[in-house]
Coordinates of C-alpha atoms in Angstrom, one line a residue:
M1 CA 0.0 0.0 0.0
K2 CA 2.8 2.4 0.9
E3 CA 4.5 1.8 -2.5
D4 CA 1.2 2.5 -4.3
L5 CA 0.8 5.8 -2.4
Q6 CA 4.4 6.8 -3.2
Q7 CA 3.5 6.5 -6.9
Y8 CA 1.0 9.3 -6.4
V9 CA 3.2 11.6 -4.5
Q10 CA 6.6 11.1 -6.1
D11 CA 6.2 9.7 -9.6
L12 CA 4.0 12.3 -11.1
P13 CA 3.0 12.2 -14.7
M14 CA 3.7 15.4 -16.7
P15 CA 0.2 16.9 -16.4
S16 CA 0.3 16.6 -12.6
T17 CA 3.9 18.0 -12.5
V18 CA 2.9 21.0 -14.6
F19 CA -0.3 21.5 -12.5
F20 CA 1.6 21.5 -9.2
A21 CA 4.3 23.8 -10.6
L22 CA 1.6 26.2 -11.7
V23 CA -0.1 26.1 -8.3
E24 CA 3.2 26.7 -6.4
T25 CA 4.3 29.5 -8.7
T26 CA 0.9 31.2 -8.4
A27 CA 1.0 30.9 -4.6
K28 CA 4.5 32.4 -4.5
L29 CA 3.4 35.4 -6.8
V30 CA 0.2 36.0 -4.8
D31 CA 2.2 35.9 -1.5
H32 CA 4.6 38.5 -2.9
S33 CA 1.7 40.8 -3.8
E34 CA 0.0 40.1 -0.5
K35 CA 3.1 41.1 1.4
Y36 CA 2.9 44.5 -0.3
W37 CA -0.7 45.0 0.7
Q38 CA 0.2 44.0 4.3
S39 CA 3.0 46.5 4.4
Q40 CA 0.4 49.1 3.5
G41 CA -2.0 47.9 6.2
L42 CA -4.4 46.5 3.6
T43 CA -5.4 43.1 2.2
G44 CA -5.3 42.0 -1.4
A45 CA -8.9 40.7 -1.0
R46 CA -10.2 44.1 -0.1
I47 CA -8.3 45.8 -2.9
R48 CA -9.5 43.1 -5.4
I49 CA -13.1 43.9 -4.5
L50 CA -12.5 47.7 -5.1
V51 CA -10.8 46.9 -8.4
E52 CA -13.6 44.7 -9.6
I53 CA -16.1 47.4 -8.8
M54 CA -14.1 49.9 -10.8
K55 CA -13.9 47.5 -13.7
E56 CA -17.7 47.8 -13.9
G57 CA -17.6 51.6 -13.9
G58 CA -17.8 52.1 -10.2
S59 CA -21.0 50.1 -9.3
I60 CA -21.8 46.4 -9.3
L61 CA -24.5 44.0 -8.1
P62 CA -23.3 41.9 -5.1
S63 CA -24.1 38.7 -7.0
M64 CA -21.9 39.7 -10.0
L65 CA -19.1 40.8 -7.6
A66 CA -19.3 37.4 -5.8
E67 CA -19.0 35.6 -9.1
R68 CA -16.1 37.7 -10.2
I69 CA -14.0 37.1 -7.1
G70 CA -15.1 33.5 -6.7
V71 CA -17.0 33.6 -3.4
S72 CA -20.6 32.6 -2.5
K73 CA -23.3 35.2 -2.6
A74 CA -23.7 34.5 1.2
N75 CA -20.0 35.4 1.8
I76 CA -20.0 38.6 -0.2
S77 CA -21.9 40.5 2.6
L78 CA -19.2 39.5 5.1
L79 CA -16.5 40.8 2.8
L80 CA -18.3 44.1 2.1
G81 CA -18.8 45.0 5.7
P82 CA -15.3 46.2 6.5
L83 CA -15.1 48.1 3.2
E84 CA -18.4 49.8 4.1
S85 CA -17.1 50.6 7.6
E86 CA -14.0 52.2 6.1
Q87 CA -16.4 54.2 3.8
W88 CA -14.7 52.8 0.7
I89 CA -18.0 51.5 -0.6
R90 CA -21.7 52.2 -0.1
R91 CA -24.7 50.0 -0.6
E92 CA -27.6 51.6 -2.4
P93 CA -31.0 50.5 -3.7
H94 CA -31.0 49.4 -7.3
A95 CA -32.5 52.2 -9.5
V96 CA -35.0 49.9 -11.2
D97 CA -35.5 47.0 -8.8
G98 CA -35.7 48.2 -5.3
R99 CA -35.3 44.7 -3.9
K100 CA -31.7 44.6 -5.2
T101 CA -28.7 46.4 -3.8
V102 CA -25.9 48.0 -5.8
I103 CA -22.4 48.3 -4.4
T104 CA -20.7 51.6 -5.3
I105 CA -17.1 52.6 -4.7
T106 CA -16.8 55.9 -2.9
A107 CA -14.3 58.7 -3.6
A108 CA -12.4 57.4 -0.5
G109 CA -12.2 53.9 -2.0
Q110 CA -11.0 55.3 -5.3
N111 CA -8.3 57.3 -3.5
V112 CA -7.1 54.1 -1.8
L113 CA -6.7 52.5 -5.2
L114 CA -4.9 55.6 -6.7
K115 CA -2.6 55.7 -3.7
H116 CA -1.6 52.0 -3.6
L117 CA -2.1 50.3 -7.0
P118 CA 1.0 51.9 -8.5
G119 CA 3.3 50.3 -5.8
N120 CA 1.6 47.0 -6.1
R121 CA 1.8 47.0 -9.9
Q122 CA 5.5 47.8 -9.6
R123 CA 6.0 44.8 -7.3
I124 CA 4.1 42.6 -9.8
E125 CA 6.3 43.9 -12.6
D126 CA 9.4 43.1 -10.6
S127 CA 8.1 39.5 -10.0
M128 CA 7.5 39.0 -13.7
R129 CA 10.9 40.2 -14.8
A130 CA 12.2 36.6 -14.9
L131 CA 10.3 36.4 -18.2
D132 CA 10.9 38.7 -21.1
E133 CA 7.9 40.3 -22.9
T134 CA 7.8 37.5 -25.5
E135 CA 7.8 34.8 -22.8
Q136 CA 5.1 36.7 -20.9
R137 CA 2.9 36.8 -24.1
Q138 CA 3.5 33.1 -24.6
L139 CA 2.6 32.3 -21.0
L140 CA -0.5 34.4 -21.3
S141 CA -1.5 32.5 -24.4
L142 CA -0.9 29.2 -22.7
L143 CA -2.9 30.2 -19.6
S144 CA -5.8 31.3 -21.8
K145 CA -5.7 28.0 -23.6
L146 CA -5.9 26.2 -20.2
R147 CA -8.8 28.3 -19.1
R148 CA -10.7 27.5 -22.3
G149 CA -9.9 23.8 -22.2

């Protein structure tokens, strides 16, 4: 039995080797970015929410936001609470359907992004310097192919 288990943890086929290398690399890059946010007294998760709201022009439905960041609709309220306390977002009734709520980034939330995104983007750029631009484009293409497949 132990030998059978060893086969699954040491003698990995190529797809598994690539998968685990991708996971480990992603974790390392995310950790590098998260350390930046921590040094600023922030979290990457909160910034990601603000960025996703801005991608939608400054307002978004909670259900769409939950889908974008990969959390359940039930958990999105828990994540929005601290942002609302910081006055980086506000919840407003939907203009057409009063049963729905719209999440809107405030000027204070936009200022947080303007202040901190440049430093984070520089850290990301530094992390990606191991690959030249051609290699980055190749990697992007390969990752896109994996997402589609």
